[in-house]
Each structure stands twice: as C-alpha cells, then as structure tokens.
Amino acid sequence: MSARVLPAHEPAAIDEAAAVLRRGGLVAFPTETVYGLGADAFNPRAVARVFEVKARPSFDPLIVHLADAADLPRVSPADDPRVRALAARFWPGPLTLVLSRRPEVPDLVTSGLDTVGVRVPAHPAAHALIAAAETPVAAPSANPFGYVSPTTAAHVAELLGPAVDLVLDGGPCRVGVESTILSLAGEPPVILRPGGVPREALEEALGLPLGVAGRMERPLAPGQLEKHYATRTPLRVLPGPAGRAPEGVGRVGLLAWRAAAPEGYAAAEVLAPDGSPETAAANLFAALRRLDAAGLDLILAEPCDEAGLGHAIMDRLRRAEAPSTP
Ligand code: TXA
Ligand code: MG
C-alpha cells in the first residue's frame, strides 16, 4: 500500500490534513526547507508515532512549528528584544530558535530539555495547515533517521509510505536545506546547525559575531550527529574541483558544483549551473538521492565556498561523508 497524497493548494486537502493532526495522526507537509513529518505537538502519543515511523532515537528533540510568531507564548515564555527582532526579520522563514520552554510542551518533543526549538515556516501550505489544525505542530524532516531529507512529496511517499496518514504535495522545496538552528538559551547565542538563513544575516541582525557549536557543545542536538544526512553509497568531499574519475574503485559518481562532469564518471549531477548557492541548496538532496540510486560504489562531491548558504551545503556534505562509527 502506498501513502495517500493530496495536492497542498486545495483547501479541502488542508482541512482534511488538519483533521488528521487533531485526531492524533501524522501528516507529511511541505515547508520551504524540506518536507516535515508533522504531529500535534501537544499530543504525546502522536509525537511518539513520529519517532517510531522515523526510527529516530528518542533523545533527539523535535522542532515545533507555529503558524505565526504571535503564537510563540503557547510554547515558550521567551520575550526578549533579540527574540522579537529575529522573529520580525526572519519569520516566517528557515530559522529555528532554541528558547526556554513552557512546561506544557511534552517531554517527548524536547527530549526532556528545558528548551524548545521553534520555527514559523514560510511555505503557504505549512502555514495553512498549522493554522487550520489550531495547534503547534512538532515535525522533524520526513525521512528515516540519518538519511537524506526529502524535498518532494514523492521522496516522502517512497521513504515513509503508508506509515504516514497523509502527504500534502506542495511541489519541490524552495530552499532545499533545513533551517538554521540558533540557540538563544545560553550566552552567547550559538548556531547549532547551519541552514537556510546564512550566519552572516543573523550576525547582522544581532550585531555580534556568532559561533557555530563544536561537536562537544551539542551532544543534545543530534541533527548534529557526526554521521547524518547520509547516502547509503560512501561519499567523499574532494579538496577542490574534480579531475578525471579515479580508477580501480568501481563505479564512481560525481556531485559537481557548476560544470558538467569531467571524464570517467558513471553518473553525475550538477548542483548549480548558474553558480549560485541558492540553486545548489535547492538541488542538493534530490541530487544526492539520484546518485544514491545509481548503483555506484563511491560518490565524489566538489566543495563549495563556505559563505552564505555554502555553510549549510558543506555541513551536509561533511556529515554525509563522516564514518558511521567515530
Ligand atoms: O528545516 C527544518 O528545520 C526542517 C523542517 C521540517 O522544518 N526540520 C528539521 O527537523 O530539520 P529535524 O528534526 O530533522 O532536525 C531538527 C534538529 C535536530 O537536530 C534536533 O536535535 C534540533 O533540531 N533541536 C530541536 N529542538 C532542539 C532543542 N531544544 N535544543 C537543541 N536542538 C534542538
Ligand atoms: Mg532531519
């Protein structure tokens, strides 16, 4: 049996999906970053099913999605000028803020932390769904734990299938990499995961330089696990532009940055024919997935400049490259 998929632009589909959420079901829905696997954040049984379907370790907290920044008090008492400034500038959008939590937020959502990750997604269907459900929606990316995140409804249906009650199809995701996670829970604020909002934009809004959390500082943000966003095929990030494919290692695929592949590759994907990191981010996960399905022995990835969205792209590539056992 396959998943039930409905077009996200139809009001009747939104109403049906909201009803599924209200009665404790799971809805996969589009956001501007990646597809999310949503449950009513205040229903611990529904949230438990999210972990089950994703085969996700329960220590990994979920992001709570709100329809509007004005709903923040439902999940967090945080109300300082920085939160207001960041919300005004980046919400709706690909920024998750880690803030102090209200005790009403179930422990399963926060993994028992005294903080909660919150974001207001920009995709109109996400907004419509959360508003119609009239409840905050806890949602991880709609992929099995550790695998590449889905950027189309077909990816979700293929990966999670009938375990999801309903998939809303809102087309391919515009941003293509997950939200930037910024923790305001301690001092100074720190980026726990680079993502759709570039570090430079956050630094400008806050008027201070931001650190990106090192491995030891983020054991409780396991999207930060060393091995994550991974293809099943081994992947290596090249030190610079690709040359000819190496010989004697079987079928080699290339994740190229801008230009078509040099000789010798069994398969190739070009991330950004126009050279822009925005285009590359939007193509990244679908390209990785196609290479992963091409029967390769090795995927080589060209590096990109670590500026703007380049931080998030290189972060995902390095995690896909990491060995499973540190
Ligand atoms: O763009 C996105 O953020 C997508 C879409 C669906 O919104 N969601 C997403 O969720 O990427 P997920 O669960 O795949 O990644 C969320 C990350 C996890 O690594 C989790 O550890 C971290 O957010 N996180 C959530 N709440 C946290 C908290 N209170 N403190 C620290 N990290 C937190
Ligand atoms: Mg994820």
JSON list of N, CA and C in Angstrom, two decimals, residues 12-85:
[
{"chain": "A", "resi": 12, "resn": "ALA", "atom": "N", "xyz": [-9.66, 21.85, 0.60]},
{"chain": "A", "resi": 12, "resn": "ALA", "atom": "CA", "xyz": [-10.25, 20.62, 1.18]},
{"chain": "A", "resi": 12, "resn": "ALA", "atom": "C", "xyz": [-9.14, 19.69, 1.69]},
{"chain": "A", "resi": 13, "resn": "ALA", "atom": "N", "xyz": [-7.99, 19.68, 1.00]},
{"chain": "A", "resi": 13, "resn": "ALA", "atom": "CA", "xyz": [-6.88, 18.84, 1.43]},
{"chain": "A", "resi": 13, "resn": "ALA", "atom": "C", "xyz": [-6.30, 19.36, 2.75]},
{"chain": "A", "resi": 14, "resn": "ILE", "atom": "N", "xyz": [-6.21, 20.68, 2.86]},
{"chain": "A", "resi": 14, "resn": "ILE", "atom": "CA", "xyz": [-5.70, 21.29, 4.11]},
{"chain": "A", "resi": 14, "resn": "ILE", "atom": "C", "xyz": [-6.65, 20.95, 5.26]},
{"chain": "A", "resi": 15, "resn": "ASP", "atom": "N", "xyz": [-7.97, 21.08, 5.01]},
{"chain": "A", "resi": 15, "resn": "ASP", "atom": "CA", "xyz": [-8.94, 20.77, 6.07]},
{"chain": "A", "resi": 15, "resn": "ASP", "atom": "C", "xyz": [-8.82, 19.32, 6.51]},
{"chain": "A", "resi": 16, "resn": "GLU", "atom": "N", "xyz": [-8.69, 18.43, 5.54]},
{"chain": "A", "resi": 16, "resn": "GLU", "atom": "CA", "xyz": [-8.57, 17.02, 5.89]},
{"chain": "A", "resi": 16, "resn": "GLU", "atom": "C", "xyz": [-7.29, 16.75, 6.67]},
{"chain": "A", "resi": 17, "resn": "ALA", "atom": "N", "xyz": [-6.19, 17.36, 6.23]},
{"chain": "A", "resi": 17, "resn": "ALA", "atom": "CA", "xyz": [-4.91, 17.16, 6.92]},
{"chain": "A", "resi": 17, "resn": "ALA", "atom": "C", "xyz": [-4.97, 17.71, 8.34]},
{"chain": "A", "resi": 18, "resn": "ALA", "atom": "N", "xyz": [-5.62, 18.86, 8.50]},
{"chain": "A", "resi": 18, "resn": "ALA", "atom": "CA", "xyz": [-5.73, 19.44, 9.85]},
{"chain": "A", "resi": 18, "resn": "ALA", "atom": "C", "xyz": [-6.54, 18.52, 10.76]},
{"chain": "A", "resi": 19, "resn": "ALA", "atom": "N", "xyz": [-7.57, 17.91, 10.19]},
{"chain": "A", "resi": 19, "resn": "ALA", "atom": "CA", "xyz": [-8.39, 16.97, 10.98]},
{"chain": "A", "resi": 19, "resn": "ALA", "atom": "C", "xyz": [-7.56, 15.75, 11.38]},
{"chain": "A", "resi": 20, "resn": "VAL", "atom": "N", "xyz": [-6.72, 15.28, 10.47]},
{"chain": "A", "resi": 20, "resn": "VAL", "atom": "CA", "xyz": [-5.84, 14.15, 10.80]},
{"chain": "A", "resi": 20, "resn": "VAL", "atom": "C", "xyz": [-4.94, 14.52, 11.98]},
{"chain": "A", "resi": 21, "resn": "LEU", "atom": "N", "xyz": [-4.35, 15.71, 11.93]},
{"chain": "A", "resi": 21, "resn": "LEU", "atom": "CA", "xyz": [-3.48, 16.15, 13.04]},
{"chain": "A", "resi": 21, "resn": "LEU", "atom": "C", "xyz": [-4.26, 16.24, 14.34]},
{"chain": "A", "resi": 22, "resn": "ARG", "atom": "N", "xyz": [-5.45, 16.81, 14.28]},
{"chain": "A", "resi": 22, "resn": "ARG", "atom": "CA", "xyz": [-6.24, 17.00, 15.51]},
{"chain": "A", "resi": 22, "resn": "ARG", "atom": "C", "xyz": [-6.61, 15.68, 16.15]},
{"chain": "A", "resi": 23, "resn": "ARG", "atom": "N", "xyz": [-6.80, 14.62, 15.32]},
{"chain": "A", "resi": 23, "resn": "ARG", "atom": "CA", "xyz": [-7.13, 13.36, 15.96]},
{"chain": "A", "resi": 23, "resn": "ARG", "atom": "C", "xyz": [-5.89, 12.50, 16.23]},
{"chain": "A", "resi": 24, "resn": "GLY", "atom": "N", "xyz": [-4.72, 13.10, 16.18]},
{"chain": "A", "resi": 24, "resn": "GLY", "atom": "CA", "xyz": [-3.51, 12.40, 16.60]},
{"chain": "A", "resi": 24, "resn": "GLY", "atom": "C", "xyz": [-2.78, 11.67, 15.49]},
{"chain": "A", "resi": 25, "resn": "GLY", "atom": "N", "xyz": [-3.14, 11.96, 14.23]},
{"chain": "A", "resi": 25, "resn": "GLY", "atom": "CA", "xyz": [-2.47, 11.30, 13.11]},
{"chain": "A", "resi": 25, "resn": "GLY", "atom": "C", "xyz": [-1.22, 12.06, 12.66]},
{"chain": "A", "resi": 26, "resn": "LEU", "atom": "N", "xyz": [-0.56, 11.49, 11.66]},
{"chain": "A", "resi": 26, "resn": "LEU", "atom": "CA", "xyz": [0.67, 12.09, 11.12]},
{"chain": "A", "resi": 26, "resn": "LEU", "atom": "C", "xyz": [0.45, 12.61, 9.70]},
{"chain": "A", "resi": 27, "resn": "VAL", "atom": "N", "xyz": [0.89, 13.84, 9.46]},
{"chain": "A", "resi": 27, "resn": "VAL", "atom": "CA", "xyz": [0.78, 14.43, 8.13]},
{"chain": "A", "resi": 27, "resn": "VAL", "atom": "C", "xyz": [2.16, 14.89, 7.69]},
{"chain": "A", "resi": 28, "resn": "ALA", "atom": "N", "xyz": [2.60, 14.43, 6.52]},
{"chain": "A", "resi": 28, "resn": "ALA", "atom": "CA", "xyz": [3.83, 14.97, 5.93]},
{"chain": "A", "resi": 28, "resn": "ALA", "atom": "C", "xyz": [3.43, 16.19, 5.11]},
{"chain": "A", "resi": 29, "resn": "PHE", "atom": "N", "xyz": [4.14, 17.28, 5.31]},
{"chain": "A", "resi": 29, "resn": "PHE", "atom": "CA", "xyz": [3.75, 18.54, 4.66]},
{"chain": "A", "resi": 29, "resn": "PHE", "atom": "C", "xyz": [4.98, 19.29, 4.15]},
{"chain": "A", "resi": 30, "resn": "PRO", "atom": "N", "xyz": [4.76, 20.12, 3.10]},
{"chain": "A", "resi": 30, "resn": "PRO", "atom": "CA", "xyz": [5.89, 20.87, 2.54]},
{"chain": "A", "resi": 30, "resn": "PRO", "atom": "C", "xyz": [6.23, 22.07, 3.41]},
{"chain": "A", "resi": 31, "resn": "THR", "atom": "N", "xyz": [7.52, 22.34, 3.54]},
{"chain": "A", "resi": 31, "resn": "THR", "atom": "CA", "xyz": [7.94, 23.65, 4.05]},
{"chain": "A", "resi": 31, "resn": "THR", "atom": "C", "xyz": [8.90, 24.20, 3.01]},
{"chain": "A", "resi": 32, "resn": "GLU", "atom": "N", "xyz": [9.34, 25.42, 3.20]},
{"chain": "A", "resi": 32, "resn": "GLU", "atom": "CA", "xyz": [10.28, 25.99, 2.23]},
{"chain": "A", "resi": 32, "resn": "GLU", "atom": "C", "xyz": [11.65, 25.32, 2.30]},
{"chain": "A", "resi": 33, "resn": "THR", "atom": "N", "xyz": [11.96, 24.61, 3.41]},
{"chain": "A", "resi": 33, "resn": "THR", "atom": "CA", "xyz": [13.27, 23.97, 3.54]},
{"chain": "A", "resi": 33, "resn": "THR", "atom": "C", "xyz": [13.23, 22.54, 3.02]},
{"chain": "A", "resi": 34, "resn": "VAL", "atom": "N", "xyz": [12.56, 21.66, 3.76]},
{"chain": "A", "resi": 34, "resn": "VAL", "atom": "CA", "xyz": [12.37, 20.26, 3.38]},
{"chain": "A", "resi": 34, "resn": "VAL", "atom": "C", "xyz": [10.97, 19.86, 3.84]},
{"chain": "A", "resi": 35, "resn": "TYR", "atom": "N", "xyz": [10.51, 18.65, 3.44]},
{"chain": "A", "resi": 35, "resn": "TYR", "atom": "CA", "xyz": [9.22, 18.18, 3.92]},
{"chain": "A", "resi": 35, "resn": "TYR", "atom": "C", "xyz": [9.33, 17.77, 5.39]},
{"chain": "A", "resi": 36, "resn": "GLY", "atom": "N", "xyz": [8.29, 18.06, 6.17]},
{"chain": "A", "resi": 36, "resn": "GLY", "atom": "CA", "xyz": [8.26, 17.70, 7.58]},
{"chain": "A", "resi": 36, "resn": "GLY", "atom": "C", "xyz": [7.25, 16.58, 7.82]},
{"chain": "A", "resi": 37, "resn": "LEU", "atom": "N", "xyz": [7.49, 15.82, 8.89]},
{"chain": "A", "resi": 37, "resn": "LEU", "atom": "CA", "xyz": [6.54, 14.78, 9.30]},
{"chain": "A", "resi": 37, "resn": "LEU", "atom": "C", "xyz": [5.87, 15.29, 10.57]},
{"chain": "A", "resi": 38, "resn": "GLY", "atom": "N", "xyz": [4.63, 15.79, 10.43]},
{"chain": "A", "resi": 38, "resn": "GLY", "atom": "CA", "xyz": [4.02, 16.56, 11.50]},
{"chain": "A", "resi": 38, "resn": "GLY", "atom": "C", "xyz": [3.08, 15.79, 12.39]},
{"chain": "A", "resi": 39, "resn": "ALA", "atom": "N", "xyz": [3.08, 16.18, 13.66]},
{"chain": "A", "resi": 39, "resn": "ALA", "atom": "CA", "xyz": [2.12, 15.68, 14.65]},
{"chain": "A", "resi": 39, "resn": "ALA", "atom": "C", "xyz": [1.72, 16.83, 15.56]},
{"chain": "A", "resi": 40, "resn": "ASP", "atom": "N", "xyz": [0.55, 16.75, 16.16]},
{"chain": "A", "resi": 40, "resn": "ASP", "atom": "CA", "xyz": [0.12, 17.74, 17.16]},
{"chain": "A", "resi": 40, "resn": "ASP", "atom": "C", "xyz": [1.15, 17.75, 18.29]},
{"chain": "A", "resi": 41, "resn": "ALA", "atom": "N", "xyz": [1.83, 18.90, 18.47]},
{"chain": "A", "resi": 41, "resn": "ALA", "atom": "CA", "xyz": [2.93, 18.97, 19.45]},
{"chain": "A", "resi": 41, "resn": "ALA", "atom": "C", "xyz": [2.45, 18.73, 20.88]},
{"chain": "A", "resi": 42, "resn": "PHE", "atom": "N", "xyz": [1.16, 18.93, 21.13]},
{"chain": "A", "resi": 42, "resn": "PHE", "atom": "CA", "xyz": [0.65, 18.74, 22.49]},
{"chain": "A", "resi": 42, "resn": "PHE", "atom": "C", "xyz": [0.06, 17.35, 22.71]},
{"chain": "A", "resi": 43, "resn": "ASN", "atom": "N", "xyz": [0.21, 16.47, 21.74]},
{"chain": "A", "resi": 43, "resn": "ASN", "atom": "CA", "xyz": [-0.31, 15.11, 21.87]},
{"chain": "A", "resi": 43, "resn": "ASN", "atom": "C", "xyz": [0.87, 14.11, 21.90]},
{"chain": "A", "resi": 44, "resn": "PRO", "atom": "N", "xyz": [1.30, 13.71, 23.12]},
{"chain": "A", "resi": 44, "resn": "PRO", "atom": "CA", "xyz": [2.48, 12.86, 23.23]},
{"chain": "A", "resi": 44, "resn": "PRO", "atom": "C", "xyz": [2.37, 11.53, 22.46]},
{"chain": "A", "resi": 45, "resn": "ARG", "atom": "N", "xyz": [1.17, 10.98, 22.36]},
{"chain": "A", "resi": 45, "resn": "ARG", "atom": "CA", "xyz": [1.03, 9.71, 21.62]},
{"chain": "A", "resi": 45, "resn": "ARG", "atom": "C", "xyz": [1.30, 9.91, 20.14]},
{"chain": "A", "resi": 46, "resn": "ALA", "atom": "N", "xyz": [0.81, 11.03, 19.61]},
{"chain": "A", "resi": 46, "resn": "ALA", "atom": "CA", "xyz": [1.06, 11.33, 18.20]},
{"chain": "A", "resi": 46, "resn": "ALA", "atom": "C", "xyz": [2.55, 11.57, 17.98]},
{"chain": "A", "resi": 47, "resn": "VAL", "atom": "N", "xyz": [3.18, 12.27, 18.92]},
{"chain": "A", "resi": 47, "resn": "VAL", "atom": "CA", "xyz": [4.62, 12.56, 18.79]},
{"chain": "A", "resi": 47, "resn": "VAL", "atom": "C", "xyz": [5.41, 11.25, 18.87]},
{"chain": "A", "resi": 48, "resn": "ALA", "atom": "N", "xyz": [4.96, 10.36, 19.72]},
{"chain": "A", "resi": 48, "resn": "ALA", "atom": "CA", "xyz": [5.65, 9.06, 19.84]},
{"chain": "A", "resi": 48, "resn": "ALA", "atom": "C", "xyz": [5.64, 8.33, 18.50]},
{"chain": "A", "resi": 49, "resn": "ARG", "atom": "N", "xyz": [4.53, 8.45, 17.78]},
{"chain": "A", "resi": 49, "resn": "ARG", "atom": "CA", "xyz": [4.47, 7.78, 16.47]},
{"chain": "A", "resi": 49, "resn": "ARG", "atom": "C", "xyz": [5.47, 8.36, 15.48]},
{"chain": "A", "resi": 50, "resn": "VAL", "atom": "N", "xyz": [5.76, 9.65, 15.60]},
{"chain": "A", "resi": 50, "resn": "VAL", "atom": "CA", "xyz": [6.77, 10.26, 14.72]},
{"chain": "A", "resi": 50, "resn": "VAL", "atom": "C", "xyz": [8.11, 9.57, 14.91]},
{"chain": "A", "resi": 51, "resn": "PHE", "atom": "N", "xyz": [8.49, 9.36, 16.18]},
{"chain": "A", "resi": 51, "resn": "PHE", "atom": "CA", "xyz": [9.77, 8.70, 16.45]},
{"chain": "A", "resi": 51, "resn": "PHE", "atom": "C", "xyz": [9.78, 7.27, 15.89]},
{"chain": "A", "resi": 52, "resn": "GLU", "atom": "N", "xyz": [8.63, 6.62, 16.06]},
{"chain": "A", "resi": 52, "resn": "GLU", "atom": "CA", "xyz": [8.51, 5.23, 15.60]},
{"chain": "A", "resi": 52, "resn": "GLU", "atom": "C", "xyz": [8.68, 5.15, 14.07]},
{"chain": "A", "resi": 53, "resn": "VAL", "atom": "N", "xyz": [7.95, 6.02, 13.37]},
{"chain": "A", "resi": 53, "resn": "VAL", "atom": "CA", "xyz": [7.98, 5.99, 11.90]},
{"chain": "A", "resi": 53, "resn": "VAL", "atom": "C", "xyz": [9.36, 6.36, 11.36]},
{"chain": "A", "resi": 54, "resn": "LYS", "atom": "N", "xyz": [10.03, 7.28, 12.03]},
{"chain": "A", "resi": 54, "resn": "LYS", "atom": "CA", "xyz": [11.37, 7.70, 11.57]},
{"chain": "A", "resi": 54, "resn": "LYS", "atom": "C", "xyz": [12.48, 6.78, 12.05]},
{"chain": "A", "resi": 55, "resn": "ALA", "atom": "N", "xyz": [12.15, 5.88, 12.98]},
{"chain": "A", "resi": 55, "resn": "ALA", "atom": "CA", "xyz": [13.17, 5.08, 13.66]},
{"chain": "A", "resi": 55, "resn": "ALA", "atom": "C", "xyz": [14.22, 6.01, 14.25]},
{"chain": "A", "resi": 56, "resn": "ARG", "atom": "N", "xyz": [13.74, 7.06, 14.90]},
{"chain": "A", "resi": 56, "resn": "ARG", "atom": "CA", "xyz": [14.61, 8.11, 15.43]},
{"chain": "A", "resi": 56, "resn": "ARG", "atom": "C", "xyz": [14.86, 7.87, 16.91]},
{"chain": "A", "resi": 57, "resn": "PRO", "atom": "N", "xyz": [16.12, 8.01, 17.36]},
{"chain": "A", "resi": 57, "resn": "PRO", "atom": "CA", "xyz": [16.38, 7.84, 18.79]},
{"chain": "A", "resi": 57, "resn": "PRO", "atom": "C", "xyz": [15.60, 8.89, 19.58]},
{"chain": "A", "resi": 58, "resn": "SER", "atom": "N", "xyz": [15.03, 8.50, 20.69]},
{"chain": "A", "resi": 58, "resn": "SER", "atom": "CA", "xyz": [14.11, 9.43, 21.36]},
{"chain": "A", "resi": 58, "resn": "SER", "atom": "C", "xyz": [14.85, 10.57, 22.07]},
{"chain": "A", "resi": 59, "resn": "PHE", "atom": "N", "xyz": [16.20, 10.55, 22.05]},
{"chain": "A", "resi": 59, "resn": "PHE", "atom": "CA", "xyz": [16.89, 11.68, 22.65]},
{"chain": "A", "resi": 59, "resn": "PHE", "atom": "C", "xyz": [16.95, 12.88, 21.74]},
{"chain": "A", "resi": 60, "resn": "ASP", "atom": "N", "xyz": [16.45, 12.73, 20.53]},
{"chain": "A", "resi": 60, "resn": "ASP", "atom": "CA", "xyz": [16.57, 13.83, 19.57]},
{"chain": "A", "resi": 60, "resn": "ASP", "atom": "C", "xyz": [15.32, 14.71, 19.58]},
{"chain": "A", "resi": 61, "resn": "PRO", "atom": "N", "xyz": [15.43, 15.95, 20.06]},
{"chain": "A", "resi": 61, "resn": "PRO", "atom": "CA", "xyz": [14.23, 16.78, 20.17]},
{"chain": "A", "resi": 61, "resn": "PRO", "atom": "C", "xyz": [13.68, 17.23, 18.80]},
{"chain": "A", "resi": 62, "resn": "LEU", "atom": "N", "xyz": [12.38, 17.53, 18.76]},
{"chain": "A", "resi": 62, "resn": "LEU", "atom": "CA", "xyz": [11.73, 17.94, 17.52]},
{"chain": "A", "resi": 62, "resn": "LEU", "atom": "C", "xyz": [11.52, 19.46, 17.51]},
{"chain": "A", "resi": 63, "resn": "ILE", "atom": "N", "xyz": [11.51, 20.01, 16.31]},
{"chain": "A", "resi": 63, "resn": "ILE", "atom": "CA", "xyz": [11.19, 21.44, 16.15]},
{"chain": "A", "resi": 63, "resn": "ILE", "atom": "C", "xyz": [9.67, 21.61, 16.18]},
{"chain": "A", "resi": 64, "resn": "VAL", "atom": "N", "xyz": [9.22, 22.60, 16.94]},
{"chain": "A", "resi": 64, "resn": "VAL", "atom": "CA", "xyz": [7.79, 22.92, 16.99]},
{"chain": "A", "resi": 64, "resn": "VAL", "atom": "C", "xyz": [7.52, 24.03, 15.99]},
{"chain": "A", "resi": 65, "resn": "HIS", "atom": "N", "xyz": [6.56, 23.77, 15.09]},
{"chain": "A", "resi": 65, "resn": "HIS", "atom": "CA", "xyz": [6.23, 24.72, 14.03]},
{"chain": "A", "resi": 65, "resn": "HIS", "atom": "C", "xyz": [4.96, 25.49, 14.38]},
{"chain": "A", "resi": 66, "resn": "LEU", "atom": "N", "xyz": [5.02, 26.81, 14.26]},
{"chain": "A", "resi": 66, "resn": "LEU", "atom": "CA", "xyz": [3.88, 27.66, 14.56]},
{"chain": "A", "resi": 66, "resn": "LEU", "atom": "C", "xyz": [3.37, 28.31, 13.27]},
{"chain": "A", "resi": 67, "resn": "ALA", "atom": "N", "xyz": [2.06, 28.65, 13.27]},
{"chain": "A", "resi": 67, "resn": "ALA", "atom": "CA", "xyz": [1.51, 29.35, 12.11]},
{"chain": "A", "resi": 67, "resn": "ALA", "atom": "C", "xyz": [2.00, 30.79, 12.07]},
{"chain": "A", "resi": 68, "resn": "ASP", "atom": "N", "xyz": [2.14, 31.39, 13.25]},
{"chain": "A", "resi": 68, "resn": "ASP", "atom": "CA", "xyz": [2.52, 32.80, 13.33]},
{"chain": "A", "resi": 68, "resn": "ASP", "atom": "C", "xyz": [3.41, 33.03, 14.55]},
{"chain": "A", "resi": 69, "resn": "ALA", "atom": "N", "xyz": [4.28, 34.02, 14.43]},
{"chain": "A", "resi": 69, "resn": "ALA", "atom": "CA", "xyz": [5.16, 34.36, 15.56]},
{"chain": "A", "resi": 69, "resn": "ALA", "atom": "C", "xyz": [4.33, 34.72, 16.80]},
{"chain": "A", "resi": 70, "resn": "ALA", "atom": "N", "xyz": [3.12, 35.24, 16.59]},
{"chain": "A", "resi": 70, "resn": "ALA", "atom": "CA", "xyz": [2.27, 35.63, 17.72]},
{"chain": "A", "resi": 70, "resn": "ALA", "atom": "C", "xyz": [1.88, 34.42, 18.58]},
{"chain": "A", "resi": 71, "resn": "ASP", "atom": "N", "xyz": [2.03, 33.21, 18.06]},
{"chain": "A", "resi": 71, "resn": "ASP", "atom": "CA", "xyz": [1.69, 32.01, 18.84]},
{"chain": "A", "resi": 71, "resn": "ASP", "atom": "C", "xyz": [2.83, 31.54, 19.74]},
{"chain": "A", "resi": 72, "resn": "LEU", "atom": "N", "xyz": [3.98, 32.22, 19.67]},
{"chain": "A", "resi": 72, "resn": "LEU", "atom": "CA", "xyz": [5.14, 31.78, 20.45]},
{"chain": "A", "resi": 72, "resn": "LEU", "atom": "C", "xyz": [4.85, 31.54, 21.94]},
{"chain": "A", "resi": 73, "resn": "PRO", "atom": "N", "xyz": [4.06, 32.41, 22.59]},
{"chain": "A", "resi": 73, "resn": "PRO", "atom": "CA", "xyz": [3.78, 32.20, 24.02]},
{"chain": "A", "resi": 73, "resn": "PRO", "atom": "C", "xyz": [3.15, 30.85, 24.35]},
{"chain": "A", "resi": 74, "resn": "ARG", "atom": "N", "xyz": [2.58, 30.17, 23.36]},
{"chain": "A", "resi": 74, "resn": "ARG", "atom": "CA", "xyz": [2.00, 28.85, 23.64]},
{"chain": "A", "resi": 74, "resn": "ARG", "atom": "C", "xyz": [3.06, 27.82, 24.00]},
{"chain": "A", "resi": 75, "resn": "VAL", "atom": "N", "xyz": [4.29, 28.03, 23.50]},
{"chain": "A", "resi": 75, "resn": "VAL", "atom": "CA", "xyz": [5.34, 27.03, 23.76]},
{"chain": "A", "resi": 75, "resn": "VAL", "atom": "C", "xyz": [6.55, 27.58, 24.51]},
{"chain": "A", "resi": 76, "resn": "SER", "atom": "N", "xyz": [6.72, 28.90, 24.51]},
{"chain": "A", "resi": 76, "resn": "SER", "atom": "CA", "xyz": [7.90, 29.48, 25.18]},
{"chain": "A", "resi": 76, "resn": "SER", "atom": "C", "xyz": [7.55, 30.81, 25.84]},
{"chain": "A", "resi": 77, "resn": "PRO", "atom": "N", "xyz": [8.07, 31.02, 27.06]},
{"chain": "A", "resi": 77, "resn": "PRO", "atom": "CA", "xyz": [7.85, 32.32, 27.71]},
{"chain": "A", "resi": 77, "resn": "PRO", "atom": "C", "xyz": [8.86, 33.37, 27.24]},
{"chain": "A", "resi": 78, "resn": "ALA", "atom": "N", "xyz": [9.81, 32.98, 26.37]},
{"chain": "A", "resi": 78, "resn": "ALA", "atom": "CA", "xyz": [10.88, 33.91, 25.98]},
{"chain": "A", "resi": 78, "resn": "ALA", "atom": "C", "xyz": [10.29, 35.16, 25.33]},
{"chain": "A", "resi": 79, "resn": "ASP", "atom": "N", "xyz": [10.74, 36.30, 25.79]},
{"chain": "A", "resi": 79, "resn": "ASP", "atom": "CA", "xyz": [10.19, 37.55, 25.27]},
{"chain": "A", "resi": 79, "resn": "ASP", "atom": "C", "xyz": [11.22, 38.65, 25.41]},
{"chain": "A", "resi": 80, "resn": "ASP", "atom": "N", "xyz": [12.42, 38.41, 24.85]},
{"chain": "A", "resi": 80, "resn": "ASP", "atom": "CA", "xyz": [13.40, 39.49, 24.95]},
{"chain": "A", "resi": 80, "resn": "ASP", "atom": "C", "xyz": [13.55, 40.16, 23.60]},
{"chain": "A", "resi": 81, "resn": "PRO", "atom": "N", "xyz": [14.19, 41.32, 23.58]},
{"chain": "A", "resi": 81, "resn": "PRO", "atom": "CA", "xyz": [14.28, 42.10, 22.34]},
{"chain": "A", "resi": 81, "resn": "PRO", "atom": "C", "xyz": [14.94, 41.32, 21.20]},
{"chain": "A", "resi": 82, "resn": "ARG", "atom": "N", "xyz": [15.91, 40.43, 21.54]},
{"chain": "A", "resi": 82, "resn": "ARG", "atom": "CA", "xyz": [16.57, 39.69, 20.46]},
{"chain": "A", "resi": 82, "resn": "ARG", "atom": "C", "xyz": [15.59, 38.73, 19.79]},
{"chain": "A", "resi": 83, "resn": "VAL", "atom": "N", "xyz": [14.78, 38.05, 20.59]},
{"chain": "A", "resi": 83, "resn": "VAL", "atom": "CA", "xyz": [13.79, 37.12, 20.02]},
{"chain": "A", "resi": 83, "resn": "VAL", "atom": "C", "xyz": [12.83, 37.90, 19.13]},
{"chain": "A", "resi": 84, "resn": "ARG", "atom": "N", "xyz": [12.37, 39.04, 19.63]},
{"chain": "A", "resi": 84, "resn": "ARG", "atom": "CA", "xyz": [11.43, 39.83, 18.84]},
{"chain": "A", "resi": 84, "resn": "ARG", "atom": "C", "xyz": [12.06, 40.31, 17.54]},
{"chain": "A", "resi": 85, "resn": "ALA", "atom": "N", "xyz": [13.31, 40.73, 17.62]},
{"chain": "A", "resi": 85, "resn": "ALA", "atom": "CA", "xyz": [13.98, 41.24, 16.41]},
{"chain": "A", "resi": 85, "resn": "ALA", "atom": "C", "xyz": [14.20, 40.12, 15.39]}
]
